[in-house]
Structures are given as C-alpha cells and as structure tokens.
CSV table of C-alpha atoms in Angstrom, one decimal:
chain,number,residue,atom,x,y,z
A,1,UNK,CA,-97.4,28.0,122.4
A,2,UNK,CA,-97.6,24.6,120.8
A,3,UNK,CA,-101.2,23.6,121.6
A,4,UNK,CA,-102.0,27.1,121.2
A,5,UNK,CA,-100.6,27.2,117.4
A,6,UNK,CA,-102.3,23.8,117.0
A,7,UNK,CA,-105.2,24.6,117.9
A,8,UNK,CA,-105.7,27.7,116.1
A,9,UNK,CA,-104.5,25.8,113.1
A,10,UNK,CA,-107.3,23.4,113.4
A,11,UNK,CA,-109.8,26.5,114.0
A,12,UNK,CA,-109.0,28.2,111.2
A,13,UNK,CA,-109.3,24.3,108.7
A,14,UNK,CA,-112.3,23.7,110.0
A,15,UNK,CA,-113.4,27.4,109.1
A,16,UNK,CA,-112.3,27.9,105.8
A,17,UNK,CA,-114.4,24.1,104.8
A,18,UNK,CA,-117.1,24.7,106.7
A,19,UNK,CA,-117.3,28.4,104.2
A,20,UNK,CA,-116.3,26.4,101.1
A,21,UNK,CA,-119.1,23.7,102.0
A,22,UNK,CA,-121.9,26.8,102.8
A,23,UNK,CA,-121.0,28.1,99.4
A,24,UNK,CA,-121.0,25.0,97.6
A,25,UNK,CA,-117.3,25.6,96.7
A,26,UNK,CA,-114.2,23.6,96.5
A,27,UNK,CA,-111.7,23.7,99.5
A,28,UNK,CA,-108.8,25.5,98.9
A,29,UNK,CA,-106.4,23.5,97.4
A,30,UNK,CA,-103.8,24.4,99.9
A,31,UNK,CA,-105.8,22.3,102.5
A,32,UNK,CA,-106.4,20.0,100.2
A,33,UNK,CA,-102.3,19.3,99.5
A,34,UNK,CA,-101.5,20.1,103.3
A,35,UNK,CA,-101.7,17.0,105.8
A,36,UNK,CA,-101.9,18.1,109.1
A,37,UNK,CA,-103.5,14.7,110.9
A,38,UNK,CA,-104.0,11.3,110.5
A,39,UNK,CA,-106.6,9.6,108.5
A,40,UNK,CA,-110.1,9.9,110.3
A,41,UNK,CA,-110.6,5.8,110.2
A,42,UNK,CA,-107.5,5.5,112.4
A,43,UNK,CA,-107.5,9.1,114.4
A,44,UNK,CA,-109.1,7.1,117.1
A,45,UNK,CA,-106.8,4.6,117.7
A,46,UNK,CA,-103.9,7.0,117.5
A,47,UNK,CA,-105.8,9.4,120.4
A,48,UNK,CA,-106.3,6.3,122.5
A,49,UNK,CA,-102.6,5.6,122.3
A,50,UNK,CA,-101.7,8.7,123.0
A,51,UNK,CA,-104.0,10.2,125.5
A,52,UNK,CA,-103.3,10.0,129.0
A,53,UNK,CA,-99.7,9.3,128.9
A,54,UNK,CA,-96.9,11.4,131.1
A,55,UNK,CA,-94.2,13.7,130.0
A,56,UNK,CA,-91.6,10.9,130.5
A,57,UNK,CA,-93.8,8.2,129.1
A,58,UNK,CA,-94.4,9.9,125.6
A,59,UNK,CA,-90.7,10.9,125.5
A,60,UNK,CA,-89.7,7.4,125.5
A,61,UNK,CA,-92.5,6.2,123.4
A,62,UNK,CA,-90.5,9.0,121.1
A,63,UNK,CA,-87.3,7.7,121.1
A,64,UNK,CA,-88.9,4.3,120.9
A,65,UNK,CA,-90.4,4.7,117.4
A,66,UNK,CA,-87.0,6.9,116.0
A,67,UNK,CA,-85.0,4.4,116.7
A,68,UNK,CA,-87.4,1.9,114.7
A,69,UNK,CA,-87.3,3.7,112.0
A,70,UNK,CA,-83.2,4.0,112.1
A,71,UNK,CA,-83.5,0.8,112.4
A,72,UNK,CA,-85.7,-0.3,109.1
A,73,UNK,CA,-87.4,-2.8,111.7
A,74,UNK,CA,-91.0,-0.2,111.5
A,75,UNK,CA,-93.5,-1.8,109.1
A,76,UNK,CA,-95.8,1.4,108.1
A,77,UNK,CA,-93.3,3.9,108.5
A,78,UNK,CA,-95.9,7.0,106.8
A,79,UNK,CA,-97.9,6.0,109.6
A,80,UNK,CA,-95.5,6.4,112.6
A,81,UNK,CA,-94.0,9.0,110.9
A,82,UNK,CA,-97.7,10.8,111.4
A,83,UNK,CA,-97.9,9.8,115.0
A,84,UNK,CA,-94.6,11.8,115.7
A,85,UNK,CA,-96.5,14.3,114.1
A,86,UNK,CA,-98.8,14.1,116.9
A,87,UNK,CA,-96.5,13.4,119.4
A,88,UNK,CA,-95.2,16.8,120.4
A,89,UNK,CA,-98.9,18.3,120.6
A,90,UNK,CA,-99.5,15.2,123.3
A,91,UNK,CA,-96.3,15.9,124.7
A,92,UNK,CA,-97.0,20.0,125.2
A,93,UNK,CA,-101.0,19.1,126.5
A,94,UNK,CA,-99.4,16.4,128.8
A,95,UNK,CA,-96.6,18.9,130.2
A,96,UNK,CA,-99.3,21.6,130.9
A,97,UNK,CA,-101.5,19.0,132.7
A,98,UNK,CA,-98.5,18.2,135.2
A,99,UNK,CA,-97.8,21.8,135.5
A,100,UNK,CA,-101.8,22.5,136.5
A,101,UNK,CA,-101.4,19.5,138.3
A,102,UNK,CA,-98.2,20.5,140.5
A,103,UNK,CA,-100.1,24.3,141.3
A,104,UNK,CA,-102.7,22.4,142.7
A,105,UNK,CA,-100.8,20.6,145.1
A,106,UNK,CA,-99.1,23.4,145.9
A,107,UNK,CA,-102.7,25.7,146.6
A,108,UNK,CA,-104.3,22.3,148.3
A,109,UNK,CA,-101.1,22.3,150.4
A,110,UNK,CA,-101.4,26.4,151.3
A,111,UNK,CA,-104.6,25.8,151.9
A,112,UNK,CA,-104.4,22.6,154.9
A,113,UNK,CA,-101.4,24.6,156.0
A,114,UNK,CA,-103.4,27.6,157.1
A,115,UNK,CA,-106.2,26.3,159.3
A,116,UNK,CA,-103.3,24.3,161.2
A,117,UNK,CA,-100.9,27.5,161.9
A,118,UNK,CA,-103.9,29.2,163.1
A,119,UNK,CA,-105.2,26.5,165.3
A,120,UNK,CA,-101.9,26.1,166.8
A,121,UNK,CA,-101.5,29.6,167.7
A,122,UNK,CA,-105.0,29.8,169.1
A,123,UNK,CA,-104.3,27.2,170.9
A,124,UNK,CA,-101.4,28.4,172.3
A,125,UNK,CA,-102.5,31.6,173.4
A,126,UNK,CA,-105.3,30.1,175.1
A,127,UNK,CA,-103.4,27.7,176.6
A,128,UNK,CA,-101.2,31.1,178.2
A,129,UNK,CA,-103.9,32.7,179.4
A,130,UNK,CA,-105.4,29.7,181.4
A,131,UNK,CA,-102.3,29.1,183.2
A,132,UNK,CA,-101.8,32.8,184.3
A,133,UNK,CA,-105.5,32.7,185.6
A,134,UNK,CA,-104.9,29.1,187.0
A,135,UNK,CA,-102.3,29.4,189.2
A,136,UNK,CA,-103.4,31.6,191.9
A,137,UNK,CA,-106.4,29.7,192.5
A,138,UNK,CA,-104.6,26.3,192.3
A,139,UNK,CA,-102.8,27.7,195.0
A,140,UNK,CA,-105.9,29.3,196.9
A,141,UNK,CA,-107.2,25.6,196.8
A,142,UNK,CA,-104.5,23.6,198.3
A,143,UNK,CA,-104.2,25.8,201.4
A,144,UNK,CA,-107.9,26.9,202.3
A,145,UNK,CA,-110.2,24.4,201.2
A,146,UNK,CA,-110.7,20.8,199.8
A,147,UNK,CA,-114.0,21.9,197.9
A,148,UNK,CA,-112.9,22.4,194.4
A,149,UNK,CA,-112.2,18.6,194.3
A,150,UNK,CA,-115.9,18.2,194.5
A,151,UNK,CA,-116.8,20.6,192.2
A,152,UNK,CA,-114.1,19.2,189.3
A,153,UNK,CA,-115.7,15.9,189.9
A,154,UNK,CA,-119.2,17.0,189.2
A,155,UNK,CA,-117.9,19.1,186.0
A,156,UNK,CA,-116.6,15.7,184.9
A,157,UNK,CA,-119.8,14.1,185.3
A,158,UNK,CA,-121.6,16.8,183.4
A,159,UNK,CA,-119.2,16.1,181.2
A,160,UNK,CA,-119.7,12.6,180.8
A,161,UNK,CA,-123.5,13.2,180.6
A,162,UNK,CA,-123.0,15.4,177.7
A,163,UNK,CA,-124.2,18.8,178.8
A,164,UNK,CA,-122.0,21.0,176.5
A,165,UNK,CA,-124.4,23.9,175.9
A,166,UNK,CA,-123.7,27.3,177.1
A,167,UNK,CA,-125.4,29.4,180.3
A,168,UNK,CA,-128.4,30.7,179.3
A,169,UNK,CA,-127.9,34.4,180.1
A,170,UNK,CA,-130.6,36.6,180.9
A,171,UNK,CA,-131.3,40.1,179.4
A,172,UNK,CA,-133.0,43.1,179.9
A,173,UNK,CA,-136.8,42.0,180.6
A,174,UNK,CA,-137.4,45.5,179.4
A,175,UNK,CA,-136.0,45.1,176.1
A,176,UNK,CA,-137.9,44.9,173.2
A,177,UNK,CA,-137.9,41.8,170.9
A,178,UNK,CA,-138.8,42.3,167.0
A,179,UNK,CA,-141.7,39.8,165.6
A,180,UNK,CA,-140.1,38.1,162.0
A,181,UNK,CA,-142.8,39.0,160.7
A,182,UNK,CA,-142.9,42.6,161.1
A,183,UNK,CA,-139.3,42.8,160.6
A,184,UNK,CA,-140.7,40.8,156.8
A,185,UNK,CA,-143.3,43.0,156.5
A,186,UNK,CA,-141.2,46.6,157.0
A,187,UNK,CA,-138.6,44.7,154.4
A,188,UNK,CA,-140.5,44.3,151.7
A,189,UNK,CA,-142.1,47.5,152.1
A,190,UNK,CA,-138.6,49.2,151.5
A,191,UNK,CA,-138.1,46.7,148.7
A,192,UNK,CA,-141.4,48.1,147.1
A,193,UNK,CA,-140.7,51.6,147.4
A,194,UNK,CA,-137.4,50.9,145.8
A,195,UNK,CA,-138.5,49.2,143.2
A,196,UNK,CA,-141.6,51.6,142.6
A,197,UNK,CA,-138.8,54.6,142.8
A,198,UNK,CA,-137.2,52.2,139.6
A,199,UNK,CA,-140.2,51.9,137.5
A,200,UNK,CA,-140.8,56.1,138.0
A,201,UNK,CA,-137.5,57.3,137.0
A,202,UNK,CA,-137.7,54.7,134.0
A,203,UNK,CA,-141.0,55.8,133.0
A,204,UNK,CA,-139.3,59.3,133.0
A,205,UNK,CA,-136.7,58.5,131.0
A,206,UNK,CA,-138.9,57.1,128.1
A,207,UNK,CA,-141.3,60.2,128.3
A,208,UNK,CA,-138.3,62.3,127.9
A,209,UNK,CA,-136.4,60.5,124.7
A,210,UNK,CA,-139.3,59.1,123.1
A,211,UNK,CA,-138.4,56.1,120.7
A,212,UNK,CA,-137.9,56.6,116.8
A,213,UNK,CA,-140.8,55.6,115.1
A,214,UNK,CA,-140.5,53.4,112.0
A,215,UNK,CA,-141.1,55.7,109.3
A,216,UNK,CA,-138.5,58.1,110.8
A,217,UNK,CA,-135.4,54.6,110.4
A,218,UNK,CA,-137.2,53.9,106.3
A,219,UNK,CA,-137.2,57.6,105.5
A,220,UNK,CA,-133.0,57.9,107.5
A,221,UNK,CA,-132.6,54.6,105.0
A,222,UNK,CA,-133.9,55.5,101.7
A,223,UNK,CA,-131.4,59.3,102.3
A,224,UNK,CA,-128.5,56.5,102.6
A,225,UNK,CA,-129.7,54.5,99.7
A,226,UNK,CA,-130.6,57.3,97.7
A,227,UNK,CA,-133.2,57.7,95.1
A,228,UNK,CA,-134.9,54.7,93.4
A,229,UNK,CA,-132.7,53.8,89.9
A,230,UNK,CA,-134.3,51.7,87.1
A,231,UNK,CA,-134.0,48.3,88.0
A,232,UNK,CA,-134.6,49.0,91.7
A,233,UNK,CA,-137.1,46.9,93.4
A,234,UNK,CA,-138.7,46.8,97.1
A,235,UNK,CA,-137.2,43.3,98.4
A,236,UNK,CA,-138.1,41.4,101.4
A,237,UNK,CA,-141.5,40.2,101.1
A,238,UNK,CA,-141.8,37.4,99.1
A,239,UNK,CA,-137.9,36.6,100.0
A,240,UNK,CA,-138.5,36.4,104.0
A,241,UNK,CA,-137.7,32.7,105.0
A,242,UNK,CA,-139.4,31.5,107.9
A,243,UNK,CA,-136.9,30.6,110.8
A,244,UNK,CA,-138.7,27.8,112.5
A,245,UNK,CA,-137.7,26.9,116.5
A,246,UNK,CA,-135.7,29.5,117.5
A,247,UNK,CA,-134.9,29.7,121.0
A,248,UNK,CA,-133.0,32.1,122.7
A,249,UNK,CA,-131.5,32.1,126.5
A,250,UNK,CA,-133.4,35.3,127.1
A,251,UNK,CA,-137.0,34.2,126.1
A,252,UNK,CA,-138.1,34.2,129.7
A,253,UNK,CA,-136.4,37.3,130.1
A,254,UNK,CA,-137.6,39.5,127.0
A,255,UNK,CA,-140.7,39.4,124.7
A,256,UNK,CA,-138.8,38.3,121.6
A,257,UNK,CA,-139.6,40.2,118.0
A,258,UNK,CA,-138.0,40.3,114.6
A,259,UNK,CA,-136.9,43.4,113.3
A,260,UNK,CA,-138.6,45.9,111.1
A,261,UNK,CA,-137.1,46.3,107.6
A,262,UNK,CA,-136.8,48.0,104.5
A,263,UNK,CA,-134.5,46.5,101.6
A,264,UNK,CA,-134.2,46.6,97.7
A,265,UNK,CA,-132.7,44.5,95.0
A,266,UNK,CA,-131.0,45.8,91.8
A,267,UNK,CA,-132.0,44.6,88.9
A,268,UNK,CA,-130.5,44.9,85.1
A,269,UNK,CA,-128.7,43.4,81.9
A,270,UNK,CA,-125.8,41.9,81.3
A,271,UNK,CA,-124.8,43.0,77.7
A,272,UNK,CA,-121.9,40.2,77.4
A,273,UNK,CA,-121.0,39.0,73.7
A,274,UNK,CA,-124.1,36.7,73.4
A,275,UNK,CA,-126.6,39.1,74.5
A,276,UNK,CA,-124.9,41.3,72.5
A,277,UNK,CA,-125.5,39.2,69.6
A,278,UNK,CA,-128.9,37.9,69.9
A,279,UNK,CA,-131.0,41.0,71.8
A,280,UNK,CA,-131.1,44.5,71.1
A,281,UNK,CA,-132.6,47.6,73.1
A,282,UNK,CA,-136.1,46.7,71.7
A,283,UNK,CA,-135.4,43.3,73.0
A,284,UNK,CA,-133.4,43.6,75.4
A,285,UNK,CA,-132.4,39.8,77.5
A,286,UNK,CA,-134.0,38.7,80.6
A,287,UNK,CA,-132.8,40.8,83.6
A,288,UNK,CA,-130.9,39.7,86.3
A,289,UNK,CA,-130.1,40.4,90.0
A,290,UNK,CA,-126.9,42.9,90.5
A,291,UNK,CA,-127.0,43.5,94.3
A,292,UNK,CA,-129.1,43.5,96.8
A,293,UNK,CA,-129.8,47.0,99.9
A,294,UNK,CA,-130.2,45.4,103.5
A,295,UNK,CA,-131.7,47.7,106.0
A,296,UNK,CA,-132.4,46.0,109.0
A,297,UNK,CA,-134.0,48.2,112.0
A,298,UNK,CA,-132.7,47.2,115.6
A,299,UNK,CA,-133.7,50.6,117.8
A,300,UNK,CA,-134.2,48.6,121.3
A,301,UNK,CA,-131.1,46.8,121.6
A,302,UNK,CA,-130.2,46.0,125.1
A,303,UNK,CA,-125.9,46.1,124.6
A,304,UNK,CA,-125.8,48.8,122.0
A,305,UNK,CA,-122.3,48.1,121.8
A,306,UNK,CA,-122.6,44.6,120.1
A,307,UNK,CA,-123.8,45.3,116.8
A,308,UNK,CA,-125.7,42.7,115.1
A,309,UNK,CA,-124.1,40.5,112.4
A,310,UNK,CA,-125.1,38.5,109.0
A,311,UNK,CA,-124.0,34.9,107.9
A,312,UNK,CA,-124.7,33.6,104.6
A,313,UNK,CA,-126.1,29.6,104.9
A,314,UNK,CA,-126.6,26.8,102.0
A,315,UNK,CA,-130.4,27.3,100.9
A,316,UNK,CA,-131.0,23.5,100.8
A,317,UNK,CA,-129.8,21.4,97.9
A,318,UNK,CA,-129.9,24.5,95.8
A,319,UNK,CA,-127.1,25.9,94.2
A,320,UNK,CA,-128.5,28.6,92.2
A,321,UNK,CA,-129.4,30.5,95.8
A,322,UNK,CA,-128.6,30.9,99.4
A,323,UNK,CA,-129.8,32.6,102.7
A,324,UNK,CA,-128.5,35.6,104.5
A,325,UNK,CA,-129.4,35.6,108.2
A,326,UNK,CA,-129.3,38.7,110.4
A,327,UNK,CA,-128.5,38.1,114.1
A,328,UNK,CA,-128.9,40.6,116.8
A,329,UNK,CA,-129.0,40.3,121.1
A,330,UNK,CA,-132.3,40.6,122.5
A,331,UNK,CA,-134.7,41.0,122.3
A,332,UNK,CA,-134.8,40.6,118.7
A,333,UNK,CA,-134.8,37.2,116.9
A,334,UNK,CA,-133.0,36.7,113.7
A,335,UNK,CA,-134.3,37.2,110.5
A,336,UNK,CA,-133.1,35.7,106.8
A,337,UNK,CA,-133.9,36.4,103.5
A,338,UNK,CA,-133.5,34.3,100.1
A,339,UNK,CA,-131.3,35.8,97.7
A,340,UNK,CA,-128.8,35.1,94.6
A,341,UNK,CA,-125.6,32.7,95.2
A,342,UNK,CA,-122.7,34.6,93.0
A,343,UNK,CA,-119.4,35.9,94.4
A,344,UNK,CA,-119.7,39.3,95.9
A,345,UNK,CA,-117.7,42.6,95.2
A,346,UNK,CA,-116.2,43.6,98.7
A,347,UNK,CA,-114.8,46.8,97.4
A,348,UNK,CA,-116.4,50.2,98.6
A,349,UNK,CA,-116.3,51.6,95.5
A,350,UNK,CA,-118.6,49.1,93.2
A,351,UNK,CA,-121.0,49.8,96.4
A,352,UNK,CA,-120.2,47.1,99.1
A,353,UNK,CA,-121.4,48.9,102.6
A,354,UNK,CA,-121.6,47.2,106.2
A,355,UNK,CA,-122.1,49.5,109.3
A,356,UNK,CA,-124.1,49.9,111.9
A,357,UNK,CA,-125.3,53.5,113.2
A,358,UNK,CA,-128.2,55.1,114.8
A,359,UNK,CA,-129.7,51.9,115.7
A,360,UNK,CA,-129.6,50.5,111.6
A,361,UNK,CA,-127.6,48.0,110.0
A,362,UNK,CA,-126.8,48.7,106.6
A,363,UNK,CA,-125.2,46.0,104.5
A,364,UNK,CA,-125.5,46.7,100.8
A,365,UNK,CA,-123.4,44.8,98.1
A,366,UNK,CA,-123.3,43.8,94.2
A,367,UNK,CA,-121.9,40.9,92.5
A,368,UNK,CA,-119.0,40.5,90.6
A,369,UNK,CA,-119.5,40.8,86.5
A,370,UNK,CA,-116.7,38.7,84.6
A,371,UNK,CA,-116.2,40.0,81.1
A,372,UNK,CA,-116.3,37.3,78.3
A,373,UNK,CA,-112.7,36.8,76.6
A,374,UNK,CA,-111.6,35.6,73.5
C-alpha cells in the first residue's frame, strides 16, 4: 500500500503539470507548496544510495541517520531529513522484492522436487517388477544350463560398443503408408474450404446489414445539432491540421483512414462594458468564437466497445490557440483540428456534450464568458 500510494501520488503530479504545461497555465499552487522529493540535481545520488539495499540494511541506515540528527552531529539536516522521506518507499519496494524473491525459491524448489519423487517411484516400481520376473529364471539358469553367462557377456559388449537403439519391429507388409505430401496436400485443402466457408458467411453478413452511408451519419448529426443559428459556421476545412508520421501497430493489419466529419463553430458578440461603449447594433464589434460542434464519424470500428477519445495539445509556441486530437482503434488514424485556447464550460446546460452512439462521437462545448465588474 506504500508504493502503491506513492506511486499514484507521482501519477497524478506528473498529470496535473503535464495539463497545466499543455494549457499554457500555472501549476496548481498546491504542487507548487507541496514537497514530495528531493531536488532533481541530487535525486540521483540519493537513488544510488538507496537502491539495492536489504530490509535490514535500510533499517539501520534509518536508525543511523535519527540518531545523527538527535545527536546535532548531521551537517544538512533538510537534506537527511528528505532522504527519510524516501526511506520508507525503499524500504516497502525492498520488502516486496525479498517477498517475490522467497516465492521463488519456494516454486524453483516445488519444481526440482517433483521430477525427483517421480523418478524415484518409477524407479522403484521398475526395480519390483524386474525382480519378480528375475528370479525364476536366475533360478532356471543355475540348475539347467551355463549359457546365459555367454549371452550376459555379449550384452555387455554390445553395451560397450554402444548399440543402444531399439529392435526394429516389423509390421504389417500389407499396411498402407501415407506419402507427406498427400497427407500436405489433403490439409490444406480442408484449410481452404474453411477459410473459403469464412469469406462466404462474411460476404453474407455485409449483403445483409449494409453499412450507413455518409450522408445518412451528417443528416443523424445536423437532427442532434439542430438547425443552423446566426453565427453558425461549417468548421473543419481550413482548421484540419496535418498529423505527419503516424504509425500504428495495426498498419500491416488494416488499411488505415481518417474519419469522415462534419463540425461547426459558433460565432458572436461579446457586449461587455467596452463594446458597449464604443459599438452599437449598426456597428456592432468584431465577432468572436463561442464554441465549437465536433462530429466525428467512426462506423467500422473493430472493438465497438472502446469508444474513441479527444485530447487537447499546445499548438506550438502559440497561446492564443490549441489542437484537439480525436483518437480511435483501427482502423482509423487520428484526426485534429485547430481551434480557440479559452477555458471551457463543462456544464450540460450552457451546451457541453461528449457521447458516443450509433457509431458517432459527438463532443460539442462553449467557452466560458466572464462579466466585467466594477
């Protein structure tokens, strides 16, 4: 539970500054005040110092450097007082590596000990049922004849000249023997027909539920949208950013497309106290971008149970913008598109949507107005 917690501590840091640095924000000041390591210039050194110790070793190293500190005899005493920080993290790893360590030894043990019960009662039983067929013909020997002496003495020589291969026994001449190759042959003729029986029921399949064609997902997306408002705007275009070397694991598997689309932007004005006092209806201010309609079409997913996602990157050195990126499973490849960087409304009644049904994400949003005070 210690490296667990740790670890998701970490997880969640590095998240929240990797979002703050994509939006060209400041950390949150929380993880700003909170001081949960060492300083990087010495992190290595302190992992070096720490790593690969025992149990027993790091507890002593523990009471070691407490006892310094009693003592007043520690010279940087912020800086041991962060190691025993670290301490009981290298402490937990190092007690879970000695536990993984002893349930090895433990399975490697089971493991030797197996073959060697089973050889020895192999053996044994062997060894039984040679001495109850043995002993009537040792008998058999010592009264009739001296000729199984001879015969032991040539085994031993065959022995010694290495002839360890078994009788060759000899079958039925009348027996038939299968050529490899035919046997080959008749195999990958039932592999063919198998497959064949595949591609026909698939072919069925398709004829039977014929794919949605595009203009059936735009005119499914413009009944969610709703009617074209003033200030509405076909988007995607111009906005499209091209997404240069993108390679995917199933390239060799599945002819990789992007996905069809059909978004719009919402334009309008802002009529703030400074619009207010410089513009009028006849001339009105310059418009700007309220929110933005994403449809994205994905109807040939392979797992229609993963729906596809969006991520909002830096756009460069720019501040004023930023890119959304759609990501799907194959075989579709990702597609972004250009649009304002401003705060977004999350709340489903100023219009935030996100869901994906009947093979089309939806993710519409507008941004946040702040109201000019006094």
């Amino acid at each position: 539970m210690v490296v667990c917690n740790w670890e998701l501590a970490e997880a969640r840091k590095k998240d929240a500054l990797d979002r703050a640095r994509v939006r060209g924000e400041r950390p949150p000041a929380e993880l700003l005040v909170e001081e949960r390591g060492l300083h990087s210039s010495i992190e290595t050194d302190v992992s070096n110092l720490l790593e690969g110790k025992t149990h027993s070793e790091l507890e002593a190293f523990q009471l070691q450097i407490e006892s310094q500190m009693k003592t007043g005899t520690a010279k940087v005493v912020e800086y041991w007082e962060a190691v025993l920080k670290r301490l009981d993290i290298y402490k937990a790893k190092a007690c879970l590596r000695e536990i993984h360590a002893k349930m090895l030894r433990k399975q490697l043990q089971r493991l030797v000990d197996q073959p060697l019960e089973d050889e020895d009662k192999m053996e044994s039983d062997h060894g039984l049922r040679s001495g109850e067929d043995s002993e009537p013909e040792l008998k058999d020997e010592e009264t009739f004849s001296p000729e199984p002496t001879v015969k032991e003495e040539t085994h031993e020589a065959e022995e010694e000249a290495g002839s360890f291969s078994p009788e060759l026994l000899h079958g039925d001449e009348n027996e038939e023997a299968i050529d490899p190759e035919e046997d080959r042959a008749i195999l990958e003729r039932k592999r063919m027909a198998v497959f064949e029986e595949q591609q026909r029921r698939m072919k069925e399949a398709m004829a039977s539920k014929p794919t949605p064609s595009e203009d059936n997902f735009e005119l499914k997306a413009m009944k969610v949208m709703g009617a074209m408002e003033e200030g509405d705007a076909v988007f995607g275009s111009g906005a499209e950013v091209n997404l240069d070397s993108q390679v995917y694991w199933w390239h060799d598997k599945y002819r990789p497309r992007k996905p069809k689309y059909f978004n719009r932007v919402h334009t309008g004005y802002e009529w703030n106290k400074y619009n207010q006092t410089h513009y009028d209806h006849d001339n009105p201010p310059p418009k700007i971008v309220q929110g933005y309609k994403f449809n994205i079409f994905y109807p040939d997913l392979v797992d229609k149970t993963k729906a596809p996602t969006y991520t909002i990157e830096k756009d460069g050195n720019s501040t004023e913008t930023c890119i959304i990126r759609f990501h799907a499973g194959p075989p579709y490849e990702d597609i972004a598109f250009r649009i304002v960087n401003k705060e977004w409304e999350y709340s489903h009644k100023k219009g935030f949507k996100c869901t994906f049904e009947r093979g089309i994400l939806h993710v519409y949003f507008n941004f946040k107005r702040y109201r000019y005070r006094r």
